[in-house]
Amino acid sequence: MTSGSDTAAAMIAALAGLEAGLSLDDAAARRLAEMTAEEAAQALAALIARSGDEPAERQVVDACCRALVFGTPALSEERRGAIRAAAHGLGLGAVSALLTAASPALAPEPEFRPIDPALASLTLGHRKQFARTERNPERLARFAADGDASVIRNLLVNPRITEALVVRIAARRPIAAVVLEEIARSPRWSSRREVRRALALNPYAPPTLVNPLLPRLGATDLEEVAASDVLHPAVRAAARSLLDARRA
């Protein structure tokens, strides 16, 4: 039988040539779907235990984690559940933690949907359009405060947006989980360490979104997550599981 480490190495070799994005996520999902649930769990354990020093490694781990969060036609919710059950049965806590169904530690009021007063006269359609094309840094910052996920989705593809501004959005409290999801879905931004750290430390981010981002955090960041008294217990437990797996 092929070991989890061998399977992980084969996945990295097969997927290394693909550019980060939906195509890579789908290819990673198909690879996981072709395995038994036990094989997939073992491959994921081997992937997240790797150092991640090589760009190809990082991209494949990111793609697998995004596929686990958001699913694809190849990796259904039922299939992800089977992988989680297999990981639990095999004692692979770091993998089963990635697939938690827990809700966020905090949630804004149902009607929470802020808009910068300077942009309040604009329709949603105009805010989306301008968020995608705006060049002025001050106005970009105003769009970053928008509470509508579709505005943030357009802002994230604006070539003028900076990592610092994305980190500011990811760290905002209170904030709707759907806005944070847009950042986590972005291959461009979810691969950045500071962005990932801001998402992980935000108590308004649901564990279902955060936990699959944790494997690409360093030990210092994971220790900060594990020690936080405002994050969901499932997030803190996942960070501890990853730290334990790396020390094993």
PDB file of N, CA and C in Angstrom, residues 133-233:
ATOM      1  N   THR A 133     -12.409  49.203  -9.855  1.00  0.00           N
ATOM      2  CA  THR A 133     -11.628  50.073 -10.734  1.00  0.00           C
ATOM      3  C   THR A 133     -11.002  51.289 -10.040  1.00  0.00           C
ATOM      4  N   GLU A 134     -11.365  51.547  -8.791  1.00  0.00           N
ATOM      5  CA  GLU A 134     -10.886  52.746  -8.097  1.00  0.00           C
ATOM      6  C   GLU A 134      -9.359  52.769  -8.013  1.00  0.00           C
ATOM      7  N   ARG A 135      -8.782  53.957  -8.180  1.00  0.00           N
ATOM      8  CA  ARG A 135      -7.330  54.112  -8.128  1.00  0.00           C
ATOM      9  C   ARG A 135      -6.871  54.935  -6.919  1.00  0.00           C
ATOM     10  N   ASN A 136      -7.767  55.724  -6.360  1.00  0.00           N
ATOM     11  CA  ASN A 136      -7.414  56.600  -5.255  1.00  0.00           C
ATOM     12  C   ASN A 136      -7.312  55.810  -3.947  1.00  0.00           C
ATOM     13  N   PRO A 137      -6.162  55.841  -3.260  1.00  0.00           N
ATOM     14  CA  PRO A 137      -5.994  55.037  -2.036  1.00  0.00           C
ATOM     15  C   PRO A 137      -7.010  55.361  -0.947  1.00  0.00           C
ATOM     16  N   GLU A 138      -7.375  56.640  -0.807  1.00  0.00           N
ATOM     17  CA  GLU A 138      -8.340  57.014   0.232  1.00  0.00           C
ATOM     18  C   GLU A 138      -9.705  56.407  -0.046  1.00  0.00           C
ATOM     19  N   ARG A 139     -10.135  56.441  -1.308  1.00  0.00           N
ATOM     20  CA  ARG A 139     -11.437  55.855  -1.642  1.00  0.00           C
ATOM     21  C   ARG A 139     -11.384  54.331  -1.580  1.00  0.00           C
ATOM     22  N   LEU A 140     -10.237  53.742  -1.902  1.00  0.00           N
ATOM     23  CA  LEU A 140     -10.096  52.290  -1.756  1.00  0.00           C
ATOM     24  C   LEU A 140     -10.317  51.890  -0.300  1.00  0.00           C
ATOM     25  N   ALA A 141      -9.765  52.671   0.612  1.00  0.00           N
ATOM     26  CA  ALA A 141      -9.944  52.382   2.031  1.00  0.00           C
ATOM     27  C   ALA A 141     -11.404  52.490   2.437  1.00  0.00           C
ATOM     28  N   ARG A 142     -12.132  53.388   1.816  1.00  0.00           N
ATOM     29  CA  ARG A 142     -13.566  53.523   2.113  1.00  0.00           C
ATOM     30  C   ARG A 142     -14.329  52.293   1.623  1.00  0.00           C
ATOM     31  N   PHE A 143     -13.989  51.807   0.447  1.00  0.00           N
ATOM     32  CA  PHE A 143     -14.655  50.598  -0.055  1.00  0.00           C
ATOM     33  C   PHE A 143     -14.299  49.387   0.807  1.00  0.00           C
ATOM     34  N   ALA A 144     -13.105  49.389   1.389  1.00  0.00           N
ATOM     35  CA  ALA A 144     -12.695  48.273   2.243  1.00  0.00           C
ATOM     36  C   ALA A 144     -13.565  48.158   3.478  1.00  0.00           C
ATOM     37  N   ALA A 145     -14.222  49.250   3.861  1.00  0.00           N
ATOM     38  CA  ALA A 145     -15.099  49.232   5.034  1.00  0.00           C
ATOM     39  C   ALA A 145     -16.509  48.780   4.699  1.00  0.00           C
ATOM     40  N   ASP A 146     -16.771  48.477   3.425  1.00  0.00           N
ATOM     41  CA  ASP A 146     -18.114  48.069   3.013  1.00  0.00           C
ATOM     42  C   ASP A 146     -18.438  46.694   3.589  1.00  0.00           C
ATOM     43  N   GLY A 147     -19.668  46.531   4.053  1.00  0.00           N
ATOM     44  CA  GLY A 147     -20.073  45.266   4.651  1.00  0.00           C
ATOM     45  C   GLY A 147     -20.690  44.286   3.686  1.00  0.00           C
ATOM     46  N   ASP A 148     -20.794  44.658   2.395  1.00  0.00           N
ATOM     47  CA  ASP A 148     -21.375  43.745   1.411  1.00  0.00           C
ATOM     48  C   ASP A 148     -20.271  42.890   0.792  1.00  0.00           C
ATOM     49  N   ALA A 149     -20.442  41.585   0.848  1.00  0.00           N
ATOM     50  CA  ALA A 149     -19.407  40.673   0.370  1.00  0.00           C
ATOM     51  C   ALA A 149     -19.103  40.864  -1.110  1.00  0.00           C
ATOM     52  N   SER A 150     -20.109  41.227  -1.911  1.00  0.00           N
ATOM     53  CA  SER A 150     -19.878  41.389  -3.350  1.00  0.00           C
ATOM     54  C   SER A 150     -18.993  42.594  -3.639  1.00  0.00           C
ATOM     55  N   VAL A 151     -19.072  43.630  -2.810  1.00  0.00           N
ATOM     56  CA  VAL A 151     -18.189  44.788  -2.967  1.00  0.00           C
ATOM     57  C   VAL A 151     -16.755  44.378  -2.649  1.00  0.00           C
ATOM     58  N   ILE A 152     -16.571  43.655  -1.563  1.00  0.00           N
ATOM     59  CA  ILE A 152     -15.227  43.198  -1.191  1.00  0.00           C
ATOM     60  C   ILE A 152     -14.672  42.251  -2.249  1.00  0.00           C
ATOM     61  N   ARG A 153     -15.520  41.412  -2.827  1.00  0.00           N
ATOM     62  CA  ARG A 153     -15.064  40.493  -3.884  1.00  0.00           C
ATOM     63  C   ARG A 153     -14.465  41.276  -5.053  1.00  0.00           C
ATOM     64  N   ASN A 154     -15.116  42.365  -5.427  1.00  0.00           N
ATOM     65  CA  ASN A 154     -14.602  43.188  -6.520  1.00  0.00           C
ATOM     66  C   ASN A 154     -13.364  43.969  -6.103  1.00  0.00           C
ATOM     67  N   LEU A 155     -13.333  44.421  -4.861  1.00  0.00           N
ATOM     68  CA  LEU A 155     -12.176  45.158  -4.372  1.00  0.00           C
ATOM     69  C   LEU A 155     -10.918  44.292  -4.392  1.00  0.00           C
ATOM     70  N   LEU A 156     -11.069  43.022  -4.082  1.00  0.00           N
ATOM     71  CA  LEU A 156      -9.921  42.127  -3.976  1.00  0.00           C
ATOM     72  C   LEU A 156      -9.220  41.888  -5.313  1.00  0.00           C
ATOM     73  N   VAL A 157      -9.902  42.149  -6.423  1.00  0.00           N
ATOM     74  CA  VAL A 157      -9.260  41.982  -7.732  1.00  0.00           C
ATOM     75  C   VAL A 157      -8.774  43.307  -8.291  1.00  0.00           C
ATOM     76  N   ASN A 158      -8.947  44.385  -7.553  1.00  0.00           N
ATOM     77  CA  ASN A 158      -8.445  45.688  -7.982  1.00  0.00           C
ATOM     78  C   ASN A 158      -6.917  45.660  -7.916  1.00  0.00           C
ATOM     79  N   PRO A 159      -6.231  45.940  -9.003  1.00  0.00           N
ATOM     80  CA  PRO A 159      -4.764  45.867  -8.989  1.00  0.00           C
ATOM     81  C   PRO A 159      -4.108  46.881  -8.060  1.00  0.00           C
ATOM     82  N   ARG A 160      -4.864  47.889  -7.604  1.00  0.00           N
ATOM     83  CA  ARG A 160      -4.297  48.924  -6.734  1.00  0.00           C
ATOM     84  C   ARG A 160      -4.398  48.575  -5.246  1.00  0.00           C
ATOM     85  N   ILE A 161      -5.127  47.543  -4.907  1.00  0.00           N
ATOM     86  CA  ILE A 161      -5.299  47.223  -3.494  1.00  0.00           C
ATOM     87  C   ILE A 161      -3.992  46.659  -2.945  1.00  0.00           C
ATOM     88  N   THR A 162      -3.710  46.970  -1.697  1.00  0.00           N
ATOM     89  CA  THR A 162      -2.459  46.541  -1.070  1.00  0.00           C
ATOM     90  C   THR A 162      -2.715  45.428  -0.051  1.00  0.00           C
ATOM     91  N   GLU A 163      -1.662  44.705   0.284  1.00  0.00           N
ATOM     92  CA  GLU A 163      -1.778  43.665   1.306  1.00  0.00           C
ATOM     93  C   GLU A 163      -2.200  44.261   2.640  1.00  0.00           C
ATOM     94  N   ALA A 164      -1.672  45.440   2.956  1.00  0.00           N
ATOM     95  CA  ALA A 164      -2.021  46.080   4.232  1.00  0.00           C
ATOM     96  C   ALA A 164      -3.510  46.339   4.331  1.00  0.00           C
ATOM     97  N   LEU A 165      -4.134  46.729   3.224  1.00  0.00           N
ATOM     98  CA  LEU A 165      -5.573  46.999   3.246  1.00  0.00           C
ATOM     99  C   LEU A 165      -6.360  45.698   3.384  1.00  0.00           C
ATOM    100  N   VAL A 166      -5.905  44.637   2.737  1.00  0.00           N
ATOM    101  CA  VAL A 166      -6.579  43.343   2.863  1.00  0.00           C
ATOM    102  C   VAL A 166      -6.462  42.829   4.295  1.00  0.00           C
ATOM    103  N   VAL A 167      -5.298  43.004   4.907  1.00  0.00           N
ATOM    104  CA  VAL A 167      -5.119  42.608   6.311  1.00  0.00           C
ATOM    105  C   VAL A 167      -6.082  43.386   7.198  1.00  0.00           C
ATOM    106  N   ARG A 168      -6.263  44.682   6.899  1.00  0.00           N
ATOM    107  CA  ARG A 168      -7.184  45.499   7.691  1.00  0.00           C
ATOM    108  C   ARG A 168      -8.613  44.958   7.604  1.00  0.00           C
ATOM    109  N   ILE A 169      -9.018  44.528   6.415  1.00  0.00           N
ATOM    110  CA  ILE A 169     -10.361  43.947   6.258  1.00  0.00           C
ATOM    111  C   ILE A 169     -10.449  42.644   7.043  1.00  0.00           C
ATOM    112  N   ALA A 170      -9.435  41.792   6.886  1.00  0.00           N
ATOM    113  CA  ALA A 170      -9.448  40.469   7.527  1.00  0.00           C
ATOM    114  C   ALA A 170      -9.453  40.565   9.042  1.00  0.00           C
ATOM    115  N   ALA A 171      -8.913  41.656   9.584  1.00  0.00           N
ATOM    116  CA  ALA A 171      -8.831  41.811  11.032  1.00  0.00           C
ATOM    117  C   ALA A 171      -9.998  42.596  11.610  1.00  0.00           C
ATOM    118  N   ARG A 172     -10.889  43.127  10.769  1.00  0.00           N
ATOM    119  CA  ARG A 172     -11.952  44.006  11.253  1.00  0.00           C
ATOM    120  C   ARG A 172     -12.916  43.261  12.172  1.00  0.00           C
ATOM    121  N   ARG A 173     -13.350  43.947  13.209  1.00  0.00           N
ATOM    122  CA  ARG A 173     -14.317  43.401  14.166  1.00  0.00           C
ATOM    123  C   ARG A 173     -15.284  44.518  14.557  1.00  0.00           C
ATOM    124  N   PRO A 174     -16.586  44.286  14.465  1.00  0.00           N
ATOM    125  CA  PRO A 174     -17.248  43.091  13.943  1.00  0.00           C
ATOM    126  C   PRO A 174     -17.212  43.076  12.415  1.00  0.00           C
ATOM    127  N   ILE A 175     -17.443  41.904  11.856  1.00  0.00           N
ATOM    128  CA  ILE A 175     -17.474  41.740  10.411  1.00  0.00           C
ATOM    129  C   ILE A 175     -18.267  40.480  10.096  1.00  0.00           C
ATOM    130  N   ALA A 176     -18.975  40.492   8.986  1.00  0.00           N
ATOM    131  CA  ALA A 176     -19.761  39.326   8.581  1.00  0.00           C
ATOM    132  C   ALA A 176     -18.845  38.225   8.053  1.00  0.00           C
ATOM    133  N   ALA A 177     -19.163  36.994   8.372  1.00  0.00           N
ATOM    134  CA  ALA A 177     -18.345  35.864   7.936  1.00  0.00           C
ATOM    135  C   ALA A 177     -18.254  35.779   6.421  1.00  0.00           C
ATOM    136  N   VAL A 178     -19.322  36.192   5.709  1.00  0.00           N
ATOM    137  CA  VAL A 178     -19.293  36.102   4.245  1.00  0.00           C
ATOM    138  C   VAL A 178     -18.255  37.033   3.644  1.00  0.00           C
ATOM    139  N   VAL A 179     -17.954  38.146   4.329  1.00  0.00           N
ATOM    140  CA  VAL A 179     -16.907  39.044   3.845  1.00  0.00           C
ATOM    141  C   VAL A 179     -15.539  38.387   4.016  1.00  0.00           C
ATOM    142  N   LEU A 180     -15.317  37.779   5.176  1.00  0.00           N
ATOM    143  CA  LEU A 180     -14.059  37.081   5.411  1.00  0.00           C
ATOM    144  C   LEU A 180     -13.894  35.912   4.441  1.00  0.00           C
ATOM    145  N   GLU A 181     -14.994  35.290   4.085  1.00  0.00           N
ATOM    146  CA  GLU A 181     -14.940  34.168   3.136  1.00  0.00           C
ATOM    147  C   GLU A 181     -14.386  34.616   1.791  1.00  0.00           C
ATOM    148  N   GLU A 182     -14.725  35.841   1.359  1.00  0.00           N
ATOM    149  CA  GLU A 182     -14.220  36.330   0.083  1.00  0.00           C
ATOM    150  C   GLU A 182     -12.694  36.400   0.094  1.00  0.00           C
ATOM    151  N   ILE A 183     -12.134  36.790   1.225  1.00  0.00           N
ATOM    152  CA  ILE A 183     -10.671  36.851   1.329  1.00  0.00           C
ATOM    153  C   ILE A 183     -10.091  35.444   1.297  1.00  0.00           C
ATOM    154  N   ALA A 184     -10.696  34.532   2.039  1.00  0.00           N
ATOM    155  CA  ALA A 184     -10.199  33.159   2.078  1.00  0.00           C
ATOM    156  C   ALA A 184     -10.311  32.470   0.725  1.00  0.00           C
ATOM    157  N   ARG A 185     -11.274  32.862  -0.095  1.00  0.00           N
ATOM    158  CA  ARG A 185     -11.443  32.267  -1.427  1.00  0.00           C
ATOM    159  C   ARG A 185     -10.398  32.775  -2.426  1.00  0.00           C
ATOM    160  N   SER A 186      -9.761  33.876  -2.121  1.00  0.00           N
ATOM    161  CA  SER A 186      -8.852  34.515  -3.069  1.00  0.00           C
ATOM    162  C   SER A 186      -7.479  33.848  -3.057  1.00  0.00           C
ATOM    163  N   PRO A 187      -7.081  33.181  -4.142  1.00  0.00           N
ATOM    164  CA  PRO A 187      -5.733  32.601  -4.171  1.00  0.00           C
ATOM    165  C   PRO A 187      -4.659  33.669  -4.026  1.00  0.00           C
ATOM    166  N   ARG A 188      -4.941  34.865  -4.539  1.00  0.00           N
ATOM    167  CA  ARG A 188      -3.961  35.951  -4.468  1.00  0.00           C
ATOM    168  C   ARG A 188      -3.687  36.371  -3.028  1.00  0.00           C
ATOM    169  N   TRP A 189      -4.738  36.459  -2.230  1.00  0.00           N
ATOM    170  CA  TRP A 189      -4.585  37.021  -0.895  1.00  0.00           C
ATOM    171  C   TRP A 189      -4.539  35.972   0.206  1.00  0.00           C
ATOM    172  N   SER A 190      -5.236  34.865   0.057  1.00  0.00           N
ATOM    173  CA  SER A 190      -5.241  33.869   1.136  1.00  0.00           C
ATOM    174  C   SER A 190      -3.904  33.159   1.275  1.00  0.00           C
ATOM    175  N   SER A 191      -3.019  33.333   0.295  1.00  0.00           N
ATOM    176  CA  SER A 191      -1.691  32.731   0.388  1.00  0.00           C
ATOM    177  C   SER A 191      -0.706  33.609   1.151  1.00  0.00           C
ATOM    178  N   ARG A 192      -1.107  34.847   1.489  1.00  0.00           N
ATOM    179  CA  ARG A 192      -0.213  35.761   2.197  1.00  0.00           C
ATOM    180  C   ARG A 192      -0.257  35.481   3.691  1.00  0.00           C
ATOM    181  N   ARG A 193       0.913  35.393   4.301  1.00  0.00           N
ATOM    182  CA  ARG A 193       0.988  35.020   5.707  1.00  0.00           C
ATOM    183  C   ARG A 193       0.242  36.004   6.609  1.00  0.00           C
ATOM    184  N   GLU A 194       0.411  37.306   6.399  1.00  0.00           N
ATOM    185  CA  GLU A 194      -0.232  38.284   7.273  1.00  0.00           C
ATOM    186  C   GLU A 194      -1.753  38.258   7.123  1.00  0.00           C
ATOM    187  N   VAL A 195      -2.229  38.002   5.916  1.00  0.00           N
ATOM    188  CA  VAL A 195      -3.673  37.907   5.676  1.00  0.00           C
ATOM    189  C   VAL A 195      -4.224  36.671   6.374  1.00  0.00           C
ATOM    190  N   ARG A 196      -3.540  35.558   6.198  1.00  0.00           N
ATOM    191  CA  ARG A 196      -3.977  34.304   6.813  1.00  0.00           C
ATOM    192  C   ARG A 196      -3.986  34.425   8.343  1.00  0.00           C
ATOM    193  N   ARG A 197      -2.965  35.088   8.879  1.00  0.00           N
ATOM    194  CA  ARG A 197      -2.888  35.277  10.321  1.00  0.00           C
ATOM    195  C   ARG A 197      -4.036  36.143  10.821  1.00  0.00           C
ATOM    196  N   ALA A 198      -4.351  37.202  10.091  1.00  0.00           N
ATOM    197  CA  ALA A 198      -5.450  38.082  10.506  1.00  0.00           C
ATOM    198  C   ALA A 198      -6.779  37.331  10.492  1.00  0.00           C
ATOM    199  N   LEU A 199      -6.998  36.490   9.494  1.00  0.00           N
ATOM    200  CA  LEU A 199      -8.223  35.684   9.451  1.00  0.00           C
ATOM    201  C   LEU A 199      -8.273  34.717  10.632  1.00  0.00           C
ATOM    202  N   ALA A 200      -7.148  34.066  10.894  1.00  0.00           N
ATOM    203  CA  ALA A 200      -7.108  33.056  11.953  1.00  0.00           C
ATOM    204  C   ALA A 200      -7.384  33.652  13.324  1.00  0.00           C
ATOM    205  N   LEU A 201      -6.985  34.902  13.540  1.00  0.00           N
ATOM    206  CA  LEU A 201      -7.131  35.532  14.844  1.00  0.00           C
ATOM    207  C   LEU A 201      -8.418  36.328  14.984  1.00  0.00           C
ATOM    208  N   ASN A 202      -9.271  36.292  13.968  1.00  0.00           N
ATOM    209  CA  ASN A 202     -10.524  37.045  14.014  1.00  0.00           C
ATOM    210  C   ASN A 202     -11.641  36.153  14.573  1.00  0.00           C
ATOM    211  N   PRO A 203     -12.196  36.477  15.739  1.00  0.00           N
ATOM    212  CA  PRO A 203     -13.236  35.627  16.332  1.00  0.00           C
ATOM    213  C   PRO A 203     -14.542  35.628  15.543  1.00  0.00           C
ATOM    214  N   TYR A 204     -14.680  36.514  14.565  1.00  0.00           N
ATOM    215  CA  TYR A 204     -15.872  36.529  13.718  1.00  0.00           C
ATOM    216  C   TYR A 204     -15.733  35.583  12.522  1.00  0.00           C
ATOM    217  N   ALA A 205     -14.558  34.994  12.346  1.00  0.00           N
ATOM    218  CA  ALA A 205     -14.344  34.027  11.276  1.00  0.00           C
ATOM    219  C   ALA A 205     -14.736  32.635  11.760  1.00  0.00           C
ATOM    220  N   PRO A 206     -15.603  31.932  11.048  1.00  0.00           N
ATOM    221  CA  PRO A 206     -16.024  30.599  11.507  1.00  0.00           C
ATOM    222  C   PRO A 206     -14.889  29.582  11.419  1.00  0.00           C
ATOM    223  N   PRO A 207     -14.838  28.632  12.347  1.00  0.00           N
ATOM    224  CA  PRO A 207     -13.811  27.588  12.282  1.00  0.00           C
ATOM    225  C   PRO A 207     -13.796  26.845  10.954  1.00  0.00           C
ATOM    226  N   THR A 208     -14.964  26.673  10.324  1.00  0.00           N
ATOM    227  CA  THR A 208     -15.005  26.003   9.022  1.00  0.00           C
ATOM    228  C   THR A 208     -14.151  26.730   7.995  1.00  0.00           C
ATOM    229  N   LEU A 209     -13.993  28.039   8.163  1.00  0.00           N
ATOM    230  CA  LEU A 209     -13.188  28.852   7.257  1.00  0.00           C
ATOM    231  C   LEU A 209     -11.735  28.911   7.707  1.00  0.00           C
ATOM    232  N   VAL A 210     -11.536  29.049   9.018  1.00  0.00           N
ATOM    233  CA  VAL A 210     -10.201  29.285   9.564  1.00  0.00           C
ATOM    234  C   VAL A 210      -9.356  28.017   9.606  1.00  0.00           C
ATOM    235  N   ASN A 211      -9.924  26.927  10.079  1.00  0.00           N
ATOM    236  CA  ASN A 211      -9.102  25.743  10.353  1.00  0.00           C
ATOM    237  C   ASN A 211      -8.310  25.251   9.141  1.00  0.00           C
ATOM    238  N   PRO A 212      -8.908  25.236   7.931  1.00  0.00           N
ATOM    239  CA  PRO A 212      -8.107  24.797   6.790  1.00  0.00           C
ATOM    240  C   PRO A 212      -7.016  25.781   6.374  1.00  0.00           C
ATOM    241  N   LEU A 213      -7.021  26.990   6.941  1.00  0.00           N
ATOM    242  CA  LEU A 213      -5.942  27.941   6.668  1.00  0.00           C
ATOM    243  C   LEU A 213      -4.753  27.737   7.598  1.00  0.00           C
ATOM    244  N   LEU A 214      -4.975  27.082   8.726  1.00  0.00           N
ATOM    245  CA  LEU A 214      -3.948  26.972   9.757  1.00  0.00           C
ATOM    246  C   LEU A 214      -2.693  26.196   9.326  1.00  0.00           C
ATOM    247  N   PRO A 215      -2.805  25.150   8.487  1.00  0.00           N
ATOM    248  CA  PRO A 215      -1.596  24.405   8.145  1.00  0.00           C
ATOM    249  C   PRO A 215      -0.490  25.247   7.517  1.00  0.00           C
ATOM    250  N   ARG A 216      -0.840  26.389   6.955  1.00  0.00           N
ATOM    251  CA  ARG A 216       0.186  27.220   6.326  1.00  0.00           C
ATOM    252  C   ARG A 216       0.655  28.352   7.234  1.00  0.00           C
ATOM    253  N   LEU A 217       0.304  28.298   8.512  1.00  0.00           N
ATOM    254  CA  LEU A 217       0.847  29.249   9.476  1.00  0.00           C
ATOM    255  C   LEU A 217       2.084  28.655  10.147  1.00  0.00           C
ATOM    256  N   GLY A 218       2.989  29.519  10.552  1.00  0.00           N
ATOM    257  CA  GLY A 218       4.173  29.070  11.256  1.00  0.00           C
ATOM    258  C   GLY A 218       3.876  28.764  12.708  1.00  0.00           C
ATOM    259  N   ALA A 219       4.859  28.205  13.379  1.00  0.00           N
ATOM    260  CA  ALA A 219       4.672  27.786  14.767  1.00  0.00           C
ATOM    261  C   ALA A 219       4.324  28.960  15.674  1.00  0.00           C
ATOM    262  N   THR A 220       4.960  30.108  15.476  1.00  0.00           N
ATOM    263  CA  THR A 220       4.680  31.267  16.324  1.00  0.00           C
ATOM    264  C   THR A 220       3.228  31.708  16.194  1.00  0.00           C
ATOM    265  N   ASP A 221       2.732  31.746  14.950  1.00  0.00           N
ATOM    266  CA  ASP A 221       1.343  32.135  14.726  1.00  0.00           C
ATOM    267  C   ASP A 221       0.387  31.103  15.313  1.00  0.00           C
ATOM    268  N   LEU A 222       0.699  29.819  15.137  1.00  0.00           N
ATOM    269  CA  LEU A 222      -0.159  28.770  15.677  1.00  0.00           C
ATOM    270  C   LEU A 222      -0.207  28.832  17.199  1.00  0.00           C
ATOM    271  N   GLU A 223       0.908  29.132  17.817  1.00  0.00           N
ATOM    272  CA  GLU A 223       0.931  29.261  19.278  1.00  0.00           C
ATOM    273  C   GLU A 223       0.069  30.435  19.735  1.00  0.00           C
ATOM    274  N   GLU A 224       0.079  31.529  18.945  1.00  0.00           N
ATOM    275  CA  GLU A 224      -0.759  32.678  19.275  1.00  0.00           C
ATOM    276  C   GLU A 224      -2.236  32.314  19.157  1.00  0.00           C
ATOM    277  N   VAL A 225      -2.584  31.573  18.099  1.00  0.00           N
ATOM    278  CA  VAL A 225      -3.971  31.129  17.923  1.00  0.00           C
ATOM    279  C   VAL A 225      -4.377  30.209  19.064  1.00  0.00           C
ATOM    280  N   ALA A 226      -3.541  29.251  19.389  1.00  0.00           N
ATOM    281  CA  ALA A 226      -3.854  28.272  20.436  1.00  0.00           C
ATOM    282  C   ALA A 226      -4.039  28.926  21.801  1.00  0.00           C
ATOM    283  N   ALA A 227      -3.345  30.035  22.041  1.00  0.00           N
ATOM    284  CA  ALA A 227      -3.395  30.689  23.349  1.00  0.00           C
ATOM    285  C   ALA A 227      -4.486  31.747  23.449  1.00  0.00           C
ATOM    286  N   SER A 228      -5.159  32.063  22.345  1.00  0.00           N
ATOM    287  CA  SER A 228      -6.156  33.138  22.349  1.00  0.00           C
ATOM    288  C   SER A 228      -7.362  32.771  23.205  1.00  0.00           C
ATOM    289  N   ASP A 229      -7.860  33.749  23.963  1.00  0.00           N
ATOM    290  CA  ASP A 229      -9.047  33.486  24.789  1.00  0.00           C
ATOM    291  C   ASP A 229     -10.329  34.010  24.148  1.00  0.00           C
ATOM    292  N   VAL A 230     -10.238  34.495  22.897  1.00  0.00           N
ATOM    293  CA  VAL A 230     -11.438  34.999  22.218  1.00  0.00           C
ATOM    294  C   VAL A 230     -11.838  34.129  21.028  1.00  0.00           C
ATOM    295  N   LEU A 231     -10.971  33.230  20.612  1.00  0.00           N
ATOM    296  CA  LEU A 231     -11.276  32.389  19.461  1.00  0.00           C
ATOM    297  C   LEU A 231     -12.090  31.165  19.867  1.00  0.00           C
ATOM    298  N   HIS A 232     -12.751  30.567  18.891  1.00  0.00           N
ATOM    299  CA  HIS A 232     -13.559  29.374  19.143  1.00  0.00           C
ATOM    300  C   HIS A 232     -12.663  28.228  19.617  1.00  0.00           C
ATOM    301  N   PRO A 233     -13.131  27.425  20.578  1.00  0.00           N
ATOM    302  CA  PRO A 233     -12.332  26.279  21.044  1.00  0.00           C
ATOM    303  C   PRO A 233     -11.889  25.359  19.911  1.00  0.00           C
TER     304      PRO A 233
END
